[in-house]
CSV table of C-alpha atoms in Angstrom, one decimal:
chain,number,residue,atom,x,y,z
A,1,MET,CA,0.0,0.0,0.0
A,2,ASN,CA,1.2,3.5,-0.9
A,3,GLN,CA,0.5,5.5,2.2
A,4,LEU,CA,0.8,8.8,0.3
A,5,ALA,CA,-1.4,7.9,-2.7
A,6,ASP,CA,-4.6,9.7,-1.7
A,7,LEU,CA,-3.2,13.1,-0.5
A,8,LYS,CA,-3.4,15.1,-3.7
A,9,LEU,CA,-4.5,18.7,-2.8
A,10,LYS,CA,-6.0,17.6,0.5
A,11,ALA,CA,-6.5,20.2,3.3
A,12,LEU,CA,-4.2,19.9,6.4
A,13,ALA,CA,-4.2,21.9,9.6
A,14,ILE,CA,-1.0,22.9,11.4
A,15,GLY,CA,-1.2,22.7,15.2
A,16,SER,CA,-2.7,25.4,17.4
A,17,LEU,CA,-6.1,27.0,17.7
A,18,PRO,CA,-7.0,30.0,20.0
A,19,HIS,CA,-10.3,28.5,21.3
A,20,ASN,CA,-11.0,28.4,25.0
A,21,ASN,CA,-13.9,25.9,24.5
A,22,LEU,CA,-13.0,22.4,23.5
A,23,ASP,CA,-16.4,21.6,21.9
A,24,ASP,CA,-16.1,24.7,19.6
A,25,ALA,CA,-12.5,23.8,18.6
A,26,MET,CA,-13.4,20.2,17.8
A,27,SER,CA,-16.5,21.3,15.8
A,28,LEU,CA,-14.2,23.3,13.6
A,29,VAL,CA,-11.9,20.3,13.2
A,30,LYS,CA,-14.9,18.1,12.1
A,31,LYS,CA,-16.2,20.8,9.8
A,32,ASP,CA,-13.0,21.8,7.9
A,33,PHE,CA,-10.8,18.8,8.3
A,34,SER,CA,-13.1,15.8,8.1
A,35,GLU,CA,-10.7,14.0,5.7
A,36,ILE,CA,-7.6,14.5,7.8
A,37,PRO,CA,-8.7,15.3,11.4
A,38,PHE,CA,-6.1,16.6,13.8
A,39,PHE,CA,-5.9,17.3,17.5
A,40,PRO,CA,-5.4,21.0,18.1
A,41,GLN,CA,-3.0,22.5,20.7
A,42,LEU,CA,-5.3,24.6,22.9
A,43,ALA,CA,-3.0,26.7,25.1
A,44,ASN,CA,-5.9,29.0,26.0
A,45,ILE,CA,-7.5,26.1,27.8
A,46,ASN,CA,-4.3,24.8,29.4
A,47,LYS,CA,-0.8,26.3,29.1
A,48,ASN,CA,0.6,22.7,29.1
A,49,GLU,CA,-0.7,22.6,25.5
A,50,ASP,CA,2.0,25.0,24.4
A,51,MET,CA,4.0,23.4,21.5
A,52,ILE,CA,7.2,23.0,23.7
A,53,ILE,CA,5.6,22.1,27.0
A,54,GLN,CA,3.2,19.5,25.5
A,55,VAL,CA,6.0,17.1,24.7
A,56,LEU,CA,7.9,17.3,28.0
A,57,GLU,CA,5.9,14.7,30.0
A,58,GLY,CA,8.3,11.8,30.8
A,59,LEU,CA,11.5,13.8,30.3
A,60,PRO,CA,13.8,12.9,33.2
A,61,SER,CA,14.1,15.6,35.9
A,62,PHE,CA,12.2,18.2,34.0
A,63,LEU,CA,8.9,18.1,35.9
A,64,PRO,CA,8.0,20.1,37.9
A,65,TYR,CA,9.3,22.8,35.6
A,66,ASN,CA,9.6,26.5,35.2
A,67,PRO,CA,8.3,27.2,31.7
A,68,GLU,CA,10.1,30.5,31.6
A,69,ASN,CA,13.5,28.8,31.7
A,70,PHE,CA,13.1,25.3,30.3
A,71,VAL,CA,16.1,24.0,32.3
A,72,LEU,CA,17.1,20.3,32.6
A,73,ASP,CA,18.6,19.7,36.0
A,74,VAL,CA,21.4,17.5,34.7
A,75,GLU,CA,23.4,17.8,37.9
A,76,SER,CA,20.7,16.2,40.1
A,77,GLU,CA,20.6,12.7,41.4
A,78,ILE,CA,17.0,12.5,40.2
A,79,PHE,CA,18.2,13.2,36.6
A,80,MET,CA,20.8,10.4,36.6
A,81,GLU,CA,18.3,7.9,38.0
A,82,GLY,CA,15.6,9.1,35.6
A,83,LEU,CA,18.1,8.9,32.7
A,84,GLU,CA,18.8,5.2,33.3
A,85,GLU,CA,15.1,4.5,33.7
A,86,PHE,CA,14.3,6.4,30.4
A,87,PHE,CA,16.8,4.4,28.3
A,88,THR,CA,15.6,1.1,29.8
A,89,ASP,CA,12.0,2.1,29.0
A,90,TYR,CA,12.9,3.1,25.5
A,91,GLU,CA,14.7,-0.2,24.7
A,92,GLU,CA,11.8,-2.3,26.2
A,93,ILE,CA,9.2,-0.3,24.3
A,94,VAL,CA,10.8,-0.4,20.8
A,95,SER,CA,11.8,-4.0,21.2
A,96,GLY,CA,8.2,-4.9,22.0
A,97,GLU,CA,9.3,-6.4,25.3
A,98,ASN,CA,7.2,-4.0,27.4
A,99,VAL,CA,5.0,-1.8,25.1
A,100,GLU,CA,2.8,-0.9,28.1
A,101,LYS,CA,5.5,1.5,29.3
A,102,LEU,CA,4.7,3.7,26.3
A,103,GLU,CA,1.8,5.1,28.1
A,104,LYS,CA,4.3,7.0,30.4
A,105,TYR,CA,5.4,9.0,27.3
A,106,GLY,CA,2.0,9.8,25.8
A,107,PHE,CA,-0.2,12.9,26.4
A,108,SER,CA,-2.2,12.9,29.6
A,109,LYS,CA,-5.4,14.8,29.8
A,110,ASP,CA,-3.5,17.6,31.4
A,111,PHE,CA,-1.3,18.1,28.3
A,112,SER,CA,-3.9,17.5,25.5
A,113,SER,CA,-7.6,18.2,26.2
A,114,SER,CA,-8.4,17.5,22.5
A,115,PHE,CA,-6.8,14.1,22.0
A,116,PRO,CA,-9.6,11.9,23.4
A,117,VAL,CA,-12.1,13.8,21.2
A,118,PHE,CA,-9.7,13.3,18.2
A,119,GLU,CA,-9.7,9.6,18.9
A,120,LYS,CA,-13.5,9.5,18.9
A,121,ILE,CA,-13.6,11.3,15.6
A,122,ILE,CA,-11.3,8.8,14.0
A,123,SER,CA,-13.3,5.9,15.5
A,124,ASP,CA,-16.6,7.3,14.3
A,125,THR,CA,-15.6,8.6,10.8
A,126,LYS,CA,-12.8,6.2,9.9
A,127,PRO,CA,-10.8,8.7,7.8
A,128,ILE,CA,-8.0,7.6,5.5
A,129,TYR,CA,-5.6,9.9,7.3
A,130,ALA,CA,-5.3,11.6,10.7
A,131,LYS,CA,-2.7,14.1,11.8
A,132,GLY,CA,-0.7,14.3,14.9
A,133,GLN,CA,2.2,16.5,15.9
A,134,ILE,CA,5.3,16.9,18.0
A,135,VAL,CA,7.8,19.7,18.3
A,136,GLY,CA,10.9,19.0,16.1
A,137,PRO,CA,14.0,17.6,17.8
A,138,PHE,CA,16.3,20.5,16.8
A,139,THR,CA,13.8,23.1,18.1
A,140,LEU,CA,13.3,21.3,21.4
A,141,ALA,CA,17.1,20.7,21.8
A,142,THR,CA,17.8,24.4,21.3
A,143,THR,CA,15.0,25.5,23.7
A,144,LEU,CA,16.0,23.3,26.6
A,145,THR,CA,19.2,24.1,28.5
A,146,ASP,CA,21.4,22.5,31.2
A,147,ASN,CA,22.1,24.1,34.6
A,148,ASN,CA,24.7,26.4,33.0
A,149,GLY,CA,22.3,27.8,30.4
A,150,LYS,CA,23.9,25.8,27.6
A,151,ALA,CA,21.4,24.5,25.0
A,152,VAL,CA,21.2,20.7,25.2
A,153,VAL,CA,21.8,20.4,21.5
A,154,TYR,CA,25.5,20.8,22.2
A,155,ASP,CA,25.5,17.6,24.5
A,156,GLU,CA,25.4,14.3,22.6
A,157,THR,CA,23.7,12.4,25.4
A,158,LEU,CA,21.1,15.1,26.1
A,159,ARG,CA,20.5,15.4,22.3
A,160,ASP,CA,19.9,11.6,22.2
A,161,ILE,CA,17.4,11.8,25.0
A,162,ILE,CA,15.4,14.5,23.1
A,163,VAL,CA,15.4,12.5,19.9
A,164,LYS,CA,14.3,9.3,21.6
A,165,LEU,CA,11.6,11.1,23.7
A,166,LEU,CA,10.1,12.5,20.6
A,167,CYS,CA,10.2,9.1,18.9
A,168,LEU,CA,8.1,7.7,21.8
A,169,LYS,CA,5.7,10.7,21.6
A,170,ALA,CA,5.2,9.9,17.9
A,171,LEU,CA,4.8,6.2,18.5
A,172,TRP,CA,2.2,6.8,21.2
A,173,GLN,CA,0.2,8.9,18.7
A,174,ILE,CA,0.6,6.3,15.9
A,175,ASN,CA,-0.6,3.5,18.2
A,176,ARG,CA,-3.6,5.5,19.5
A,177,ILE,CA,-4.7,6.6,16.0
A,178,LYS,CA,-4.4,2.9,14.8
A,179,GLY,CA,-6.3,1.8,17.9
A,180,ALA,CA,-9.1,4.2,17.0
A,181,ASN,CA,-9.2,2.8,13.4
A,182,SER,CA,-6.6,0.3,12.2
A,183,ASP,CA,-7.0,1.5,8.6
A,184,THR,CA,-6.3,5.2,9.3
A,185,VAL,CA,-2.8,6.3,8.3
A,186,PRO,CA,-1.1,8.5,10.9
A,187,ILE,CA,0.6,11.7,9.6
A,188,ILE,CA,3.0,13.0,12.3
A,189,PHE,CA,4.3,16.5,11.9
A,190,MET,CA,7.5,17.8,13.4
A,191,ASP,CA,7.2,21.6,14.1
A,192,GLU,CA,10.7,22.9,13.5
A,193,PRO,CA,10.7,26.7,13.5
A,194,SER,CA,14.3,26.8,14.8
A,195,ILE,CA,15.8,25.3,11.6
A,196,SER,CA,15.1,28.7,9.9
A,197,GLN,CA,17.9,30.0,12.2
A,198,LEU,CA,20.6,27.7,11.0
A,199,GLY,CA,23.6,29.6,9.6
A,200,THR,CA,22.8,32.7,11.7
A,201,SER,CA,25.1,33.9,14.5
A,202,ALA,CA,23.0,32.0,17.1
A,203,TYR,CA,23.9,28.6,15.6
A,204,LEU,CA,27.2,29.1,13.7
A,205,THR,CA,28.8,26.2,15.4
A,206,ILE,CA,26.0,23.7,14.7
A,207,ASN,CA,26.7,21.2,12.0
A,208,GLU,CA,23.8,21.0,9.5
A,209,TYR,CA,24.4,17.3,9.0
A,210,ASP,CA,23.8,16.7,12.8
A,211,VAL,CA,20.5,18.6,12.6
A,212,SER,CA,19.4,16.6,9.5
A,213,SER,CA,20.4,13.4,11.3
A,214,MET,CA,18.3,14.3,14.3
A,215,ILE,CA,15.3,14.9,12.1
A,216,ARG,CA,15.9,11.8,10.1
A,217,GLU,CA,16.1,9.6,13.2
A,218,VAL,CA,12.6,10.7,14.2
A,219,SER,CA,11.3,10.6,10.6
A,220,ASP,CA,12.6,7.1,10.0
A,221,PHE,CA,11.1,6.0,13.4
A,222,ILE,CA,7.7,7.4,12.3
A,223,LYS,CA,7.8,5.6,9.0
A,224,ASP,CA,9.1,2.4,10.4
A,225,ASN,CA,6.1,2.3,12.7
A,226,GLY,CA,3.5,2.8,10.1
A,227,GLY,CA,3.2,6.6,9.9
A,228,VAL,CA,3.9,9.3,7.4
A,229,SER,CA,6.5,11.9,8.5
A,230,ALA,CA,6.1,15.6,7.9
A,231,ILE,CA,8.0,18.8,8.9
A,232,HIS,CA,6.7,22.3,9.3
A,233,CYS,CA,8.9,25.4,9.3
A,234,CYS,CA,7.3,28.8,8.9
A,235,GLY,CA,10.6,30.7,8.4
A,236,LYS,CA,13.1,31.1,5.6
A,237,CYS,CA,14.6,27.6,5.8
A,238,ASP,CA,17.6,25.9,4.2
A,239,TRP,CA,15.5,23.1,2.7
A,240,VAL,CA,18.5,20.9,2.1
A,241,VAL,CA,18.3,19.9,5.8
A,242,PRO,CA,14.7,18.4,5.9
A,243,ILE,CA,15.0,17.0,2.4
A,244,ALA,CA,18.3,15.2,3.4
A,245,ALA,CA,16.3,13.8,6.4
A,246,GLU,CA,13.9,12.1,3.9
A,247,VAL,CA,10.7,13.3,5.4
A,248,ASN,CA,7.5,12.5,3.4
A,249,ILE,CA,5.9,16.0,3.6
A,250,ILE,CA,7.4,19.5,3.7
A,251,ASN,CA,5.2,22.3,4.9
A,252,PHE,CA,6.2,26.0,4.9
A,253,ASP,CA,4.9,29.5,4.7
A,254,ALA,CA,4.2,29.7,1.0
A,255,TYR,CA,2.4,33.0,1.4
A,256,ALA,CA,5.7,34.7,2.3
A,257,TYR,CA,8.4,32.4,1.1
A,258,SER,CA,7.4,30.6,-2.1
A,259,GLU,CA,10.1,32.3,-4.2
A,260,HIS,CA,12.8,31.4,-1.6
A,261,PHE,CA,11.6,27.8,-1.6
A,262,ALA,CA,11.9,27.7,-5.4
A,263,LEU,CA,15.6,28.5,-5.1
A,264,PHE,CA,16.1,24.9,-4.0
A,265,ASN,CA,14.5,23.6,-7.2
A,266,SER,CA,17.1,21.0,-8.1
A,267,ILE,CA,16.9,19.1,-4.8
A,268,ILE,CA,13.1,19.6,-4.6
A,269,ASP,CA,12.8,18.0,-8.0
A,270,LYS,CA,15.3,15.1,-7.9
A,271,ASN,CA,15.7,14.5,-4.2
A,272,PHE,CA,12.1,15.0,-3.1
A,273,LEU,CA,9.3,15.1,-5.6
A,274,GLN,CA,10.7,12.4,-7.8
A,275,LYS,CA,11.1,10.2,-4.8
A,276,GLY,CA,7.4,10.7,-3.7
A,277,GLY,CA,7.7,13.6,-1.4
A,278,LYS,CA,4.8,16.0,-0.9
A,279,ILE,CA,4.7,19.8,-0.7
A,280,ALA,CA,2.1,21.2,1.7
A,281,TRP,CA,1.7,24.8,0.6
A,282,GLY,CA,1.0,27.1,3.6
A,283,LEU,CA,-0.9,29.7,1.6
A,284,VAL,CA,-3.5,31.0,4.1
A,285,PRO,CA,-1.7,33.8,6.0
A,286,THR,CA,-2.2,33.1,9.7
A,287,LEU,CA,1.0,35.1,10.5
A,288,ASP,CA,-0.5,38.3,9.0
A,289,SER,CA,-3.9,39.2,10.6
A,290,ASP,CA,-4.5,42.1,8.2
A,291,ALA,CA,-3.8,39.9,5.1
A,292,LEU,CA,-5.9,37.1,6.5
A,293,ASN,CA,-8.8,39.4,7.1
A,294,SER,CA,-8.9,40.7,3.6
A,295,ILE,CA,-7.7,37.9,1.4
A,296,THR,CA,-10.2,36.1,-0.9
A,297,ILE,CA,-10.4,32.6,-2.2
A,298,ASP,CA,-9.7,33.8,-5.8
A,299,GLU,CA,-6.5,35.5,-4.6
A,300,LEU,CA,-5.4,32.3,-2.9
A,301,LEU,CA,-6.0,30.4,-6.1
A,302,ILE,CA,-3.8,32.9,-7.9
A,303,ARG,CA,-1.1,32.5,-5.3
A,304,PHE,CA,-1.2,28.8,-5.6
A,305,ASP,CA,-0.7,29.1,-9.4
A,306,ASN,CA,2.2,31.4,-8.8
A,307,CYS,CA,3.8,29.0,-6.4
A,308,VAL,CA,3.6,26.2,-9.0
A,309,LYS,CA,5.0,28.6,-11.7
A,310,ASN,CA,8.0,29.4,-9.5
A,311,LEU,CA,8.9,25.7,-9.8
A,312,THR,CA,7.9,25.0,-13.4
A,313,LYS,CA,9.9,27.9,-14.7
A,314,ARG,CA,12.9,26.3,-13.1
A,315,GLY,CA,12.3,23.0,-15.0
A,316,ILE,CA,10.1,21.0,-12.6
A,317,ASP,CA,7.1,19.2,-14.3
A,318,GLU,CA,3.8,20.8,-13.5
A,319,LYS,CA,1.9,17.5,-13.2
A,320,LEU,CA,4.6,16.2,-10.7
A,321,ILE,CA,4.0,19.3,-8.6
A,322,ILE,CA,0.2,19.2,-8.6
A,323,GLU,CA,0.0,15.5,-7.9
A,324,ASN,CA,2.2,16.0,-4.9
A,325,SER,CA,0.7,19.1,-3.4
A,326,LEU,CA,-1.4,19.7,-0.3
A,327,VAL,CA,-2.7,23.0,1.2
A,328,THR,CA,-2.4,24.4,4.7
A,329,SER,CA,-2.3,27.7,6.5
A,330,SER,CA,1.1,29.3,6.8
A,331,CYS,CA,1.4,28.4,10.5
A,332,GLY,CA,-0.7,27.6,13.4
A,333,ALA,CA,-3.7,29.8,14.3
A,334,GLY,CA,-3.3,29.9,18.1
A,335,SER,CA,-2.2,33.6,18.2
A,336,LEU,CA,-5.2,34.8,16.2
A,337,THR,CA,-8.7,35.7,17.4
A,338,ILE,CA,-11.2,32.9,17.3
A,339,GLU,CA,-13.0,34.6,14.5
A,340,LEU,CA,-9.9,34.9,12.3
A,341,ALA,CA,-8.7,31.4,13.2
A,342,GLU,CA,-12.0,30.0,12.0
A,343,ARG,CA,-11.8,32.1,8.8
A,344,ALA,CA,-8.3,30.7,8.2
A,345,MET,CA,-9.5,27.1,8.6
A,346,ASP,CA,-12.5,27.7,6.4
A,347,LEU,CA,-10.2,29.2,3.7
A,348,VAL,CA,-7.8,26.2,3.8
A,349,ASN,CA,-10.8,23.8,3.3
A,350,GLU,CA,-12.3,25.9,0.5
A,351,LEU,CA,-8.9,26.3,-1.3
A,352,SER,CA,-8.5,22.5,-1.2
A,353,GLN,CA,-12.0,21.9,-2.6
A,354,ARG,CA,-11.6,24.4,-5.4
A,355,LEU,CA,-8.2,23.1,-6.4
A,356,ARG,CA,-9.4,19.5,-6.4
A,357,LYS,CA,-12.3,20.4,-8.7
A,358,ARG,CA,-10.0,22.1,-11.1
A,359,PHE,CA,-7.4,19.4,-11.2
């Protein structure tokens, strides 16, 4: 079975919504993303649903935490004991020796209010696909620090913990989605905003190969366990990094950066699209409230055409692009008003419908 065969021009959501009422948020999911439902991060209901905080359950020595600092207490005895337990758990889970331990590394109700409703939607509607998400390994490893304020990405052992923790978070979601409906294909997104900063003064000493290897380890783990791997970056990214990691889907802010994306035309063509990769065009501008408030569906259709032309004029086959395209918003909608967020999700859905009728 080709897990990516039925994704052409489908609508995907990113992660967050601004709603403070769970029923309202999930009604929006059911309305606009019935083909690929997702569980939104609802930080206005619980701060633990913040993109970073949500994945930290089960991380040795981190909880209780100070979300202002994101410090791993690597000098504590608790950390050393927790470290040994974590690696033991990981080996027992991935070997199948003790899969029950995976529950320790999932999302409790205190960290995702929407996940149980998401599971019920999958069970009731049996969609072909369902979308989950984790923060990307590089973004998490550059956000967390040790006791001396040094980002954990610079420590090989701590970096390994981050990668393996995120693998377990992804596996838990895959298993829960499959448990809700065995035929639904899980799509697991890695939110990687920090890779847009590679090459800047903040990360001059970080090897791009190491970053790509971190992403690839999580991506391969997702694919090896029956999922589709995807990456989202809403900044001006060096797309060599995620393409080298062999993720299945690349998602970016196509509203702002489609011309920059097209500069990587050669590897996009030969190393990605021709190998079955999918481009999720983030065309609905959730990062620009004024633009979102005024943009029309006809303008979005023109923007999609321009995105495609940016690649075709550089020699990439139009049919190859269209067959391997999806549509999304440029980023999550959690910072918007509820009214604008709902407008954005409606536009993503309508854009998908209009493009599918045309093609």
